[in-house]
GROMACS .gro file of C-alpha atoms in nm:
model
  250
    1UNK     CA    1   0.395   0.311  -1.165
    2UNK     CA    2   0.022   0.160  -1.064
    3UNK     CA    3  -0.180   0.380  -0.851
    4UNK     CA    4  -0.328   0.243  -0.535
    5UNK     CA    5  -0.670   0.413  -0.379
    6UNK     CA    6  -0.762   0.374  -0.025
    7UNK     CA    7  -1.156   0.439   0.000
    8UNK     CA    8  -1.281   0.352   0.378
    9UNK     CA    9  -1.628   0.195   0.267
   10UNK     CA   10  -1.830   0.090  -0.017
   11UNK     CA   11  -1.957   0.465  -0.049
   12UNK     CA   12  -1.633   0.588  -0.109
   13UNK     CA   13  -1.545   0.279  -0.355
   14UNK     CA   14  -1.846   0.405  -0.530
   15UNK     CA   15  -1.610   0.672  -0.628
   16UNK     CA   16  -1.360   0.533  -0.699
   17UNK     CA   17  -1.520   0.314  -0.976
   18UNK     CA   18  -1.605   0.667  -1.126
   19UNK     CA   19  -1.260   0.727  -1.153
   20UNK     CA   20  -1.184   0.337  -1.283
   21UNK     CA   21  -1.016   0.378  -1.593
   22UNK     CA   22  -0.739   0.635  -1.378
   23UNK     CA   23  -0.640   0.380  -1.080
   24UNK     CA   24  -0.452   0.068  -1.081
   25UNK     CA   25  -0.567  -0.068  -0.775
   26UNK     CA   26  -0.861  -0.035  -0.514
   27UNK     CA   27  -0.780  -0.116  -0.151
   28UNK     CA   28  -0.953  -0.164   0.105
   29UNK     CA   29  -0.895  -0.016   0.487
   30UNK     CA   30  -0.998   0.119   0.776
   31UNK     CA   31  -0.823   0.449   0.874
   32UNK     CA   32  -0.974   0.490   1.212
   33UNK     CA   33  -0.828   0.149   1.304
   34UNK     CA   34  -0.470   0.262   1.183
   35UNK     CA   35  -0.249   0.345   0.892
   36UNK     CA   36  -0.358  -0.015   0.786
   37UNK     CA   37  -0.613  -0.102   0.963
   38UNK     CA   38  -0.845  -0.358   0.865
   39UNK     CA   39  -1.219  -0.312   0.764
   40UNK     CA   40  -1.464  -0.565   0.793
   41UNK     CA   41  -1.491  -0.905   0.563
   42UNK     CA   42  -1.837  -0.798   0.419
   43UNK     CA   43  -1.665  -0.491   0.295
   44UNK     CA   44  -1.428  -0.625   0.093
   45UNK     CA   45  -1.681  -0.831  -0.033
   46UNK     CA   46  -1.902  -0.554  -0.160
   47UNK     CA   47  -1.591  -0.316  -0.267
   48UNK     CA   48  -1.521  -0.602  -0.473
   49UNK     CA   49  -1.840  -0.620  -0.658
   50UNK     CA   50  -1.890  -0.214  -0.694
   51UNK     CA   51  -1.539  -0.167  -0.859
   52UNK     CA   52  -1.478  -0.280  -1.181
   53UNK     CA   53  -1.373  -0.664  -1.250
   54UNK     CA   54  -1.078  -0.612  -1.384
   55UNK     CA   55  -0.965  -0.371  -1.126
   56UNK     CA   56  -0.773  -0.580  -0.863
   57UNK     CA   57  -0.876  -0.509  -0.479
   58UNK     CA   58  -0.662  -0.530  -0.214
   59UNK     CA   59  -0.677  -0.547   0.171
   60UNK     CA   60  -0.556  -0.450   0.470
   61UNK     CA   61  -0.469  -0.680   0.771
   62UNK     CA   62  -0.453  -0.437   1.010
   63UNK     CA   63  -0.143  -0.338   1.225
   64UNK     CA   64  -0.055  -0.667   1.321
   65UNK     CA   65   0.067  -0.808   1.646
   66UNK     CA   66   0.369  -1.088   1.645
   67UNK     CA   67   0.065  -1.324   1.655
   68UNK     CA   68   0.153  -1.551   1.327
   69UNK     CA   69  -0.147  -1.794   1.370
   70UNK     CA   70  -0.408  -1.501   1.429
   71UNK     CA   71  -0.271  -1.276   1.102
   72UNK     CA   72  -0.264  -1.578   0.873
   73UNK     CA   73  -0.635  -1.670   0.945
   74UNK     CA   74  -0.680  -1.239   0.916
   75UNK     CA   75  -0.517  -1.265   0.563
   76UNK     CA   76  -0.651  -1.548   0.463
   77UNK     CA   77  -1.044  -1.436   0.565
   78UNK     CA   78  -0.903  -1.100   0.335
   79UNK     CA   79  -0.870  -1.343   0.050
   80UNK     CA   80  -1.192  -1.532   0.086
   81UNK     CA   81  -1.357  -1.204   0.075
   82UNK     CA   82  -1.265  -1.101  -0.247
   83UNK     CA   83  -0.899  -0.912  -0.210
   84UNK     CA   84  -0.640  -1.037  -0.449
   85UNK     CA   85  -0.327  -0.821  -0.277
   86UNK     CA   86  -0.315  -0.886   0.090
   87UNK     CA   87  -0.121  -0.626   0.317
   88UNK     CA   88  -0.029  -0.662   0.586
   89UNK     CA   89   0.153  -0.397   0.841
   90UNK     CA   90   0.408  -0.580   1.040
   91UNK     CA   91   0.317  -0.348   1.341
   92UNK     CA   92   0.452  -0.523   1.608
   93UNK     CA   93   0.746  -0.750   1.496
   94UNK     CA   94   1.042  -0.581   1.670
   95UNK     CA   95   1.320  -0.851   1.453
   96UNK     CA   96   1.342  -0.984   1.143
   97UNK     CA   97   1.309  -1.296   1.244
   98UNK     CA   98   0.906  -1.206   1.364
   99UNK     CA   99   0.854  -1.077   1.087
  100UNK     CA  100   0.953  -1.375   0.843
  101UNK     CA  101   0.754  -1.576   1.091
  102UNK     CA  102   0.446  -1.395   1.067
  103UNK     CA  103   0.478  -1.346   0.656
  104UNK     CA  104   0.541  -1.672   0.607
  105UNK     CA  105   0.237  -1.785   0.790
  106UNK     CA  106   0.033  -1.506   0.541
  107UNK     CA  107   0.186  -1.686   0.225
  108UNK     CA  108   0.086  -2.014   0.290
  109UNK     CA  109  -0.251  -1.936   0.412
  110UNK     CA  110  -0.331  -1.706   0.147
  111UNK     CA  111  -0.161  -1.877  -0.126
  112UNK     CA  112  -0.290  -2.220  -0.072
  113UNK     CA  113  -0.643  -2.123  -0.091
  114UNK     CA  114  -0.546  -1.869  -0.414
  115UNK     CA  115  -0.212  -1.943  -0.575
  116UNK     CA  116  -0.226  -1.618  -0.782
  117UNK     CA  117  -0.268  -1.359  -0.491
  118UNK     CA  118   0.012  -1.130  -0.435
  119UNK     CA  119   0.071  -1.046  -0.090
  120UNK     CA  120   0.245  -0.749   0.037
  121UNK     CA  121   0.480  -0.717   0.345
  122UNK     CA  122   0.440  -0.364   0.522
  123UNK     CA  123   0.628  -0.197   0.709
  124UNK     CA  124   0.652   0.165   0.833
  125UNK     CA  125   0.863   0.452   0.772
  126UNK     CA  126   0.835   0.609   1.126
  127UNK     CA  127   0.948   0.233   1.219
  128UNK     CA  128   1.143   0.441   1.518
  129UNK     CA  129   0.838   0.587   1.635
  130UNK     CA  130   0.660   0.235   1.678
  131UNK     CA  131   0.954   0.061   1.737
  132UNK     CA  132   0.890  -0.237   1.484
  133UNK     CA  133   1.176  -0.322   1.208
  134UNK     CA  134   1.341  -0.104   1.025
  135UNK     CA  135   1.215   0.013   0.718
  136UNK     CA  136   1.538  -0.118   0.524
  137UNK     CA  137   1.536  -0.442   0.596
  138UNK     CA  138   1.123  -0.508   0.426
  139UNK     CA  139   1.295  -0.619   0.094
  140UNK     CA  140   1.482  -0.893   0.302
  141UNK     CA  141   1.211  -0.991   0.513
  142UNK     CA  142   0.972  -0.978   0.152
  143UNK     CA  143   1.163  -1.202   0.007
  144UNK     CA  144   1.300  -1.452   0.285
  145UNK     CA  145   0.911  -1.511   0.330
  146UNK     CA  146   0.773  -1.572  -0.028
  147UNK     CA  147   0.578  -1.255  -0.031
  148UNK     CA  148   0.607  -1.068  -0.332
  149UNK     CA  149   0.630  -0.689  -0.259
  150UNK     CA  150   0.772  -0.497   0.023
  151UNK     CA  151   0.577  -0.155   0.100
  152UNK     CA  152   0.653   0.130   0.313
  153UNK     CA  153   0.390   0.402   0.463
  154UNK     CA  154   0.407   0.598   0.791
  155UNK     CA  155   0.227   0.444   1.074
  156UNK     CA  156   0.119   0.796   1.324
  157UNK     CA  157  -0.050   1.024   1.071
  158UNK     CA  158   0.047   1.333   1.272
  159UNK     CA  159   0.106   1.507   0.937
  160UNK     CA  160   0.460   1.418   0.927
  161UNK     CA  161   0.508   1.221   0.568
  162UNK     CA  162   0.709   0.968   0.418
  163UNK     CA  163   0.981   1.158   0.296
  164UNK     CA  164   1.018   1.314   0.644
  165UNK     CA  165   1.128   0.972   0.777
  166UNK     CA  166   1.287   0.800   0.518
  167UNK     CA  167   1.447   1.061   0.263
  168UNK     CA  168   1.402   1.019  -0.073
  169UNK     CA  169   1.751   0.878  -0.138
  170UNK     CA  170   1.702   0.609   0.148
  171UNK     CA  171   1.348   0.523  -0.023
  172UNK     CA  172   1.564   0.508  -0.358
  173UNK     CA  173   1.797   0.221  -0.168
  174UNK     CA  174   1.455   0.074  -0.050
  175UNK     CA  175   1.337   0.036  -0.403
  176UNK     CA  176   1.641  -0.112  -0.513
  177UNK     CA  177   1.659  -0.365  -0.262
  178UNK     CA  178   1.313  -0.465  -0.347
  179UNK     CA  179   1.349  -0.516  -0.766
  180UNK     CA  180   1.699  -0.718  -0.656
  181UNK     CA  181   1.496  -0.988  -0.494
  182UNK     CA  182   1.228  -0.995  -0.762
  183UNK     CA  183   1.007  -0.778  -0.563
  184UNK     CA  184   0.765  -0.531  -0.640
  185UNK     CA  185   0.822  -0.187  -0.425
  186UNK     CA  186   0.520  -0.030  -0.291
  187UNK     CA  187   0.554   0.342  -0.093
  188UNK     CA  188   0.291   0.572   0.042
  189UNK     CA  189   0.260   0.755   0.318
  190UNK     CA  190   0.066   1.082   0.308
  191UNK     CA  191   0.213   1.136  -0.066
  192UNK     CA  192   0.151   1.426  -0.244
  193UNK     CA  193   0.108   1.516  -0.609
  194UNK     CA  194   0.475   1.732  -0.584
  195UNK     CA  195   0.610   1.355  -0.447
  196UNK     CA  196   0.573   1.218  -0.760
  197UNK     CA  197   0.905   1.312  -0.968
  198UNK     CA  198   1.105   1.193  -0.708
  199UNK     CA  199   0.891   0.868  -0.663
  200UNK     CA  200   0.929   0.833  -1.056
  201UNK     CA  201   1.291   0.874  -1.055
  202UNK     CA  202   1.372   0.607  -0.801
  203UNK     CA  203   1.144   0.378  -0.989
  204UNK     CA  204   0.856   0.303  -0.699
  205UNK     CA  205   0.624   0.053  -0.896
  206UNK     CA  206   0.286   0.093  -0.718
  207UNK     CA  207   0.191   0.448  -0.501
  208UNK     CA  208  -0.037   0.464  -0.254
  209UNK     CA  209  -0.277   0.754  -0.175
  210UNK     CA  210  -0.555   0.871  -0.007
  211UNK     CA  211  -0.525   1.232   0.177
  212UNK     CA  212  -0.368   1.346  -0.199
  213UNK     CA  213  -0.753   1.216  -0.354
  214UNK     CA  214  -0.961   1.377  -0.093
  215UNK     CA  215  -1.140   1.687  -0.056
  216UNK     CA  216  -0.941   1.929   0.128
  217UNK     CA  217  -0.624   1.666   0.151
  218UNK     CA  218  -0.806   1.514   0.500
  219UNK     CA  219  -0.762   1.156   0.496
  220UNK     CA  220  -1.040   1.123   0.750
  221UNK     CA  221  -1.294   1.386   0.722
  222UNK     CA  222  -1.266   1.432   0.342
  223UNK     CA  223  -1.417   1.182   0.098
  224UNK     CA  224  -1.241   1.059  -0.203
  225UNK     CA  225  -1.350   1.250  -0.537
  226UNK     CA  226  -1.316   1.141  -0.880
  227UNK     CA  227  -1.169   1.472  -1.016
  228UNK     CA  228  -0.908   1.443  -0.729
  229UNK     CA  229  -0.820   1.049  -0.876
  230UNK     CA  230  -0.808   1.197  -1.250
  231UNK     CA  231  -0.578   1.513  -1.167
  232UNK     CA  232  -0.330   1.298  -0.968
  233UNK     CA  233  -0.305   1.007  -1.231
  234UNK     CA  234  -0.257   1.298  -1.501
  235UNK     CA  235   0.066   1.427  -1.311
  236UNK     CA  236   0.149   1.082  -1.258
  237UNK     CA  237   0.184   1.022  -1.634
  238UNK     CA  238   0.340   1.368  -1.689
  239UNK     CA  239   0.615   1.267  -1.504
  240UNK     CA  240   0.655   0.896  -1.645
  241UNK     CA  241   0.685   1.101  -1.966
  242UNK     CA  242   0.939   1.369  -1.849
  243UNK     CA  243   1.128   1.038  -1.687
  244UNK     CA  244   1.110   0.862  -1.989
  245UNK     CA  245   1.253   1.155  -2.214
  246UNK     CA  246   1.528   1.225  -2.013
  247UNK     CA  247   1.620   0.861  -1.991
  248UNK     CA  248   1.645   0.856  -2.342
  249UNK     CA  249   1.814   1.208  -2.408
  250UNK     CA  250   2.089   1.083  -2.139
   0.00000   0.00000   0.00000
């Protein structure tokens, strides 16, 4: 499972690269514009050059609108700027069908200017709080758009969490829709440390955090520390292990 670390600014990314050799993945949003909200271009630019090289960055789009033309030039100035997983949070697609339509626009913009970036379709696990799609059907839409991963997080961060919306069992079907159409499964989503067995177990292959790696758990008033990114990796492996053994004891 690859960790994924939300800093809001370069200050915060600063951080992070303390804490390198522990994450996966360093990505780049703007929480006071959303769950996904979308910092500026020069950000990402200098994110990218205070993190480590071979420590991928990715990027928020924002909360999109059905707007396809306006979120493929958003993903694609993402790209230019240095992120090499674009995300975008399908915010205001109410089908399917706007959803493909907007994704598809991100994967040929993106992916035409950089063949190798991975884009990520994003949906939300209050989906019926929003109304936008429903959380099930992001491997589908993933996949029926050439992205390659289908994430879920919680859009109002009311302190309600992922879990809370889609139960772990639900997230488990999730996961398993994703790997059967060659997808990678992303879930976050105010995820805690005690979230991670159950995350394990269903086999989630990247988590996403940022309250759990902040002082005081405060996603917005607490600023990422480097002890915080080392304890929650360390549980994160204690449980691959524990997985692992029981796999093979069974």
């Amino acid at each position: 499972m690859l960790l994924l670390i939300s800093p809001d600014g370069v200050e915060e990314a600063l951080e992070c690269a303390k804490a390198a050799e522990h994450l996966d993945i360093v990505d780049v949003k703007k929480p006071d514009e959303g769950s996904l909200g979308a910092n500026f271009p020069w950000v990402i630019r200098e994110i990218r050059g205070a993190v480590p090289a071979d420590k991928p960055v990715s990027a928020t789009v924002g909360d999109v609108p059905f707007k396809p033309g306006t979120v493929a030039q958003a993903a694609l100035g993402a790209a230019v700027s240095g992120a090499t997983y674009i995300k975008v949070g399908l915010y205001g697609c109410t089908t399917a069908d706007q959803a493909i339509e907007v994704m598809r626009g991100v994967v040929r913009a993106v992916k035409d200017y950089r063949p190798d970036a991975f884009v990520v379709a994003s949906g939300y696990a209050d989906a019926h709080r929003i109304g936008c799609v429903n959380p099930l059907a992001l491997p589908d839409i993933a996949r029926r758009s050439g992205s390659d991963a289908a994430m879920l997080d919680t859009a109002i961060k009311d302190g309600t969490r992922l879990f809370d919306h889609v139960p772990p069992e639900a997230c488990g079907e999730f996961v398993r829709l994703a790997h059967e159409a060659g997808l990678l499964a992303a879930l976050a989503g105010s995820v805690k440390s005690a979230d991670l067995a159950t995350l394990t177990r269903i086999g989630t292959d990247i988590v996403g955090v940022r309250g759990a790696v902040c002082e005081g758990g405060d996603r917005n008033k607490g600023r990422i520390q480097p002890r915080l990114v080392a304890d929650f990796r360390a549980e994160m492996d204690r449980h691959a292990r524990e997985h692992a053994a029981t796999l093979a004891a069974s």
